[in-house]
XYZ file of C-alpha atoms in Angstrom:
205
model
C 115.057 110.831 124.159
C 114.622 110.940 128.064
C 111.928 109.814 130.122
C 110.600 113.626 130.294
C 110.304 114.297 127.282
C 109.153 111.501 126.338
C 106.633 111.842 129.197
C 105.728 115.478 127.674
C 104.937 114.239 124.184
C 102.484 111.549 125.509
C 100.569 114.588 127.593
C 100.650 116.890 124.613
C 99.210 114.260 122.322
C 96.365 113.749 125.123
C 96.035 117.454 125.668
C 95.269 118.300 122.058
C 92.274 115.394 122.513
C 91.179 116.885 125.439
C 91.212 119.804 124.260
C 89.658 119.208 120.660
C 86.760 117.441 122.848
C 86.449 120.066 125.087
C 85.531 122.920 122.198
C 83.036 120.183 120.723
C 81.392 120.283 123.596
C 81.300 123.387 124.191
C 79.786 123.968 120.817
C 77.394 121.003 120.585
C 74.775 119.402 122.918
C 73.398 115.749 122.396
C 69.835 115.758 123.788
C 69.732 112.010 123.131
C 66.058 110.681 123.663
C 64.785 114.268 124.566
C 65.191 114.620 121.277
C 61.989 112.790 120.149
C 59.872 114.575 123.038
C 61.193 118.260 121.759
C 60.212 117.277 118.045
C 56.841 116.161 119.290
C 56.750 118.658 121.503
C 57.600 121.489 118.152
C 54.469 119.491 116.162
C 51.875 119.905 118.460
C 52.527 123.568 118.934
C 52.422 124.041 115.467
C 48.920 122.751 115.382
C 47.752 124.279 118.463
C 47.944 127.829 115.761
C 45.129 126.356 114.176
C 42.986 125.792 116.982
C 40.797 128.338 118.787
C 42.442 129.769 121.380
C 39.412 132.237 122.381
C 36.168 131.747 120.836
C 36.352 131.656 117.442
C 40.090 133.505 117.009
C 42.507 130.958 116.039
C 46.249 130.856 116.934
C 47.244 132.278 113.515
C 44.789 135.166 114.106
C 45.667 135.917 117.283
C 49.224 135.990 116.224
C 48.351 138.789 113.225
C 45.708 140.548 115.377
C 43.005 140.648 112.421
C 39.517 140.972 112.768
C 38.421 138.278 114.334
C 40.921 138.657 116.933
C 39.788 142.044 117.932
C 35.959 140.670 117.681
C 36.769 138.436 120.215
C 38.654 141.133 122.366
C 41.960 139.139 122.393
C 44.436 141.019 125.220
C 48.569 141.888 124.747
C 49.385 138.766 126.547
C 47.903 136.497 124.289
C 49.481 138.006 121.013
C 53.334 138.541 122.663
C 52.763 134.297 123.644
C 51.806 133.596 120.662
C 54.824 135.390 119.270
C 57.568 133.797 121.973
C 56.150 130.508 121.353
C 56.285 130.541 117.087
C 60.326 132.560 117.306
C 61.748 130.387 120.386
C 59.845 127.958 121.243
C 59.584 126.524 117.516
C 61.957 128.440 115.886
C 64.669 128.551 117.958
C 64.068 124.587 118.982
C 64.278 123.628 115.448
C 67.374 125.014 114.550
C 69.074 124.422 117.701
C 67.812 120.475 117.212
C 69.095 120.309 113.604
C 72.628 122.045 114.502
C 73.000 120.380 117.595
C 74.599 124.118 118.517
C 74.281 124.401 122.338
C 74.062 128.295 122.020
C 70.613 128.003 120.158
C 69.610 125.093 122.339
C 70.440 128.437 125.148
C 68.279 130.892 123.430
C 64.998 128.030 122.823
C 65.620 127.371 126.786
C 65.223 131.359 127.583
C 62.326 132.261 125.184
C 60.667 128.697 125.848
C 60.814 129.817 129.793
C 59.445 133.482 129.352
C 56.771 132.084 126.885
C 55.497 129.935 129.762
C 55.380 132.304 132.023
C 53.692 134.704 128.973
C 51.254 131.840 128.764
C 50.203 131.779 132.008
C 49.125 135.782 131.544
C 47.487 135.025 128.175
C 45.338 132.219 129.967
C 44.724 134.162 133.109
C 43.730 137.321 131.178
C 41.118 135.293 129.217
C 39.603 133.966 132.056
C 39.060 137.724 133.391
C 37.624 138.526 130.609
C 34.515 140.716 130.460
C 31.583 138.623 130.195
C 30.766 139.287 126.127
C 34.129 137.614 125.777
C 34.781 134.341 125.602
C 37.670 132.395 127.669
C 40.564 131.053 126.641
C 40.779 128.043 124.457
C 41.677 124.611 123.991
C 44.474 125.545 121.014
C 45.802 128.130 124.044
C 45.983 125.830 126.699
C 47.792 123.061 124.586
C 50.219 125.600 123.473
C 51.030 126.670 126.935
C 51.318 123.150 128.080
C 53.730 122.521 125.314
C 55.699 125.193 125.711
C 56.494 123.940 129.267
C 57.485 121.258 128.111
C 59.809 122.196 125.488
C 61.432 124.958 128.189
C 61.755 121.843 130.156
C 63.567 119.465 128.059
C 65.817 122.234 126.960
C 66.910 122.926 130.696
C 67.716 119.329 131.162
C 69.434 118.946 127.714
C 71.665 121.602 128.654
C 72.218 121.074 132.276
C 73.439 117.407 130.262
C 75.885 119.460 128.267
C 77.425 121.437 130.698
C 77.330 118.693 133.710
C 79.810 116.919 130.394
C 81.724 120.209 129.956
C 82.847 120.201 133.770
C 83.861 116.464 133.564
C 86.203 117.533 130.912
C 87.828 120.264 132.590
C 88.354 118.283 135.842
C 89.816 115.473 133.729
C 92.266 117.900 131.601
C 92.679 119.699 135.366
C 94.164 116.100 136.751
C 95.981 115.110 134.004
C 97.387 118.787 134.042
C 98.621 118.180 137.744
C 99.698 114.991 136.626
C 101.907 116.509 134.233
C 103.266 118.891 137.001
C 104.261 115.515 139.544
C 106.334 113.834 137.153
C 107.762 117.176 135.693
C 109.014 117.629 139.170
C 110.034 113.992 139.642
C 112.324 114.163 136.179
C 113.991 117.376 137.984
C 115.809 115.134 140.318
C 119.850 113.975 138.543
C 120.568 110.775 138.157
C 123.205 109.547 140.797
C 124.827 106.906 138.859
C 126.331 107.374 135.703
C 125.948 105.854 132.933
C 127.838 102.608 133.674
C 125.666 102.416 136.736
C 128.826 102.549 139.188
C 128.609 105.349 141.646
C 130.475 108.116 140.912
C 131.631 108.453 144.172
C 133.805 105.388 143.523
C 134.589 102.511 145.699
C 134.326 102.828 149.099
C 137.552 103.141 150.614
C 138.702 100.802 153.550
């Protein structure tokens, strides 16, 4: 076996790692500590649905629009939050934390982002309120301040994940042009022969 191919075997074994680690990663993401704060993060949500978020309306009737939702005149805004933030923002953040999938952890960064953005409305729109109706809540405002947080740990969980995607590319890019060097290197003959004697011969006197 020559150098080259020898050389070749070495950068195919180290290619198929490279490569095997670069489809984990691009299927996986490894929040690490963020972890803990998204799970936290997921729990108080999920109590904030039964706290008032206007008057006497609690999250869970806000979210089904019964009576007591309408008697306190809660607005569009409120209901499609409270929606975002139970599908994405819980939903979505759950799965993507037990699969580890980064393509879920995408989705609970989008609908985290337009749910804060949805809160925002759903607060402002109580406080504009007509007089006979109450403002908003403290189960509203904790839900909007967790959903920030949960569209912000998600953003920097997979900014992680892709800043470790581009690492791996640039190291499978050098080792690539690596490859290419010595390819180019083991192009070159040999001038000696195999007894090491020039094939030239002797120089004559």
């Amino acid at each position: 076996m020559t150098a080259g191919d020898q050389n070749n075997g070495d950068f195919e074994e180290f290619k198929g790692d490279i490569e095997a680690a670069e489809r984990r990663v691009a299927r996986e993401i490894d929040p690490g500590a963020r972890a803990l704060v998204i799970a936290i993060a997921v729990f108080v949500l999920l109590v904030t649905f039964v706290l008032p978020h206007t008057g006497d309306a609690k999250g869970w009737d806000v979210l089904v629009g019964d009576k007591t939702a309408i008697r306190n005149g809660v607005a569009l805004p409120s209901r499609v939050f409270s929606w975002l933030a139970l599908v994405f923002s819980v939903g979505f953040s759950m799965l993507a934390l037990l699969t580890r999938r980064w393509a879920l952890a995408w989705i609970a960064l989008a609908g985290s982002t337009v749910a804060s953005f949805t809160g925002m409305l759903a607060v402002w729109s109580r406080q504009t309120a007509p007089a006979h109706h109450p403002g908003p809540g403290i189960g509203l405002i904790i839900a909007w301040i967790a959903v920030i947080v949960l569209a912000f740990n998600w953003a920097r969980a997979v900014w992680a994940r892709t800043a470790l995607q581009l690492a791996v590319e640039e190291q499978r890019r050098r080792l690539t042009a690596e490859r290419q060097n010595k390819g180019v290197l083991d192009s070159f003959p040999d001038k000696t022969d195999d007894t090491g004697d020039d094939p030239k011969g002797p120089e004559r006197p």
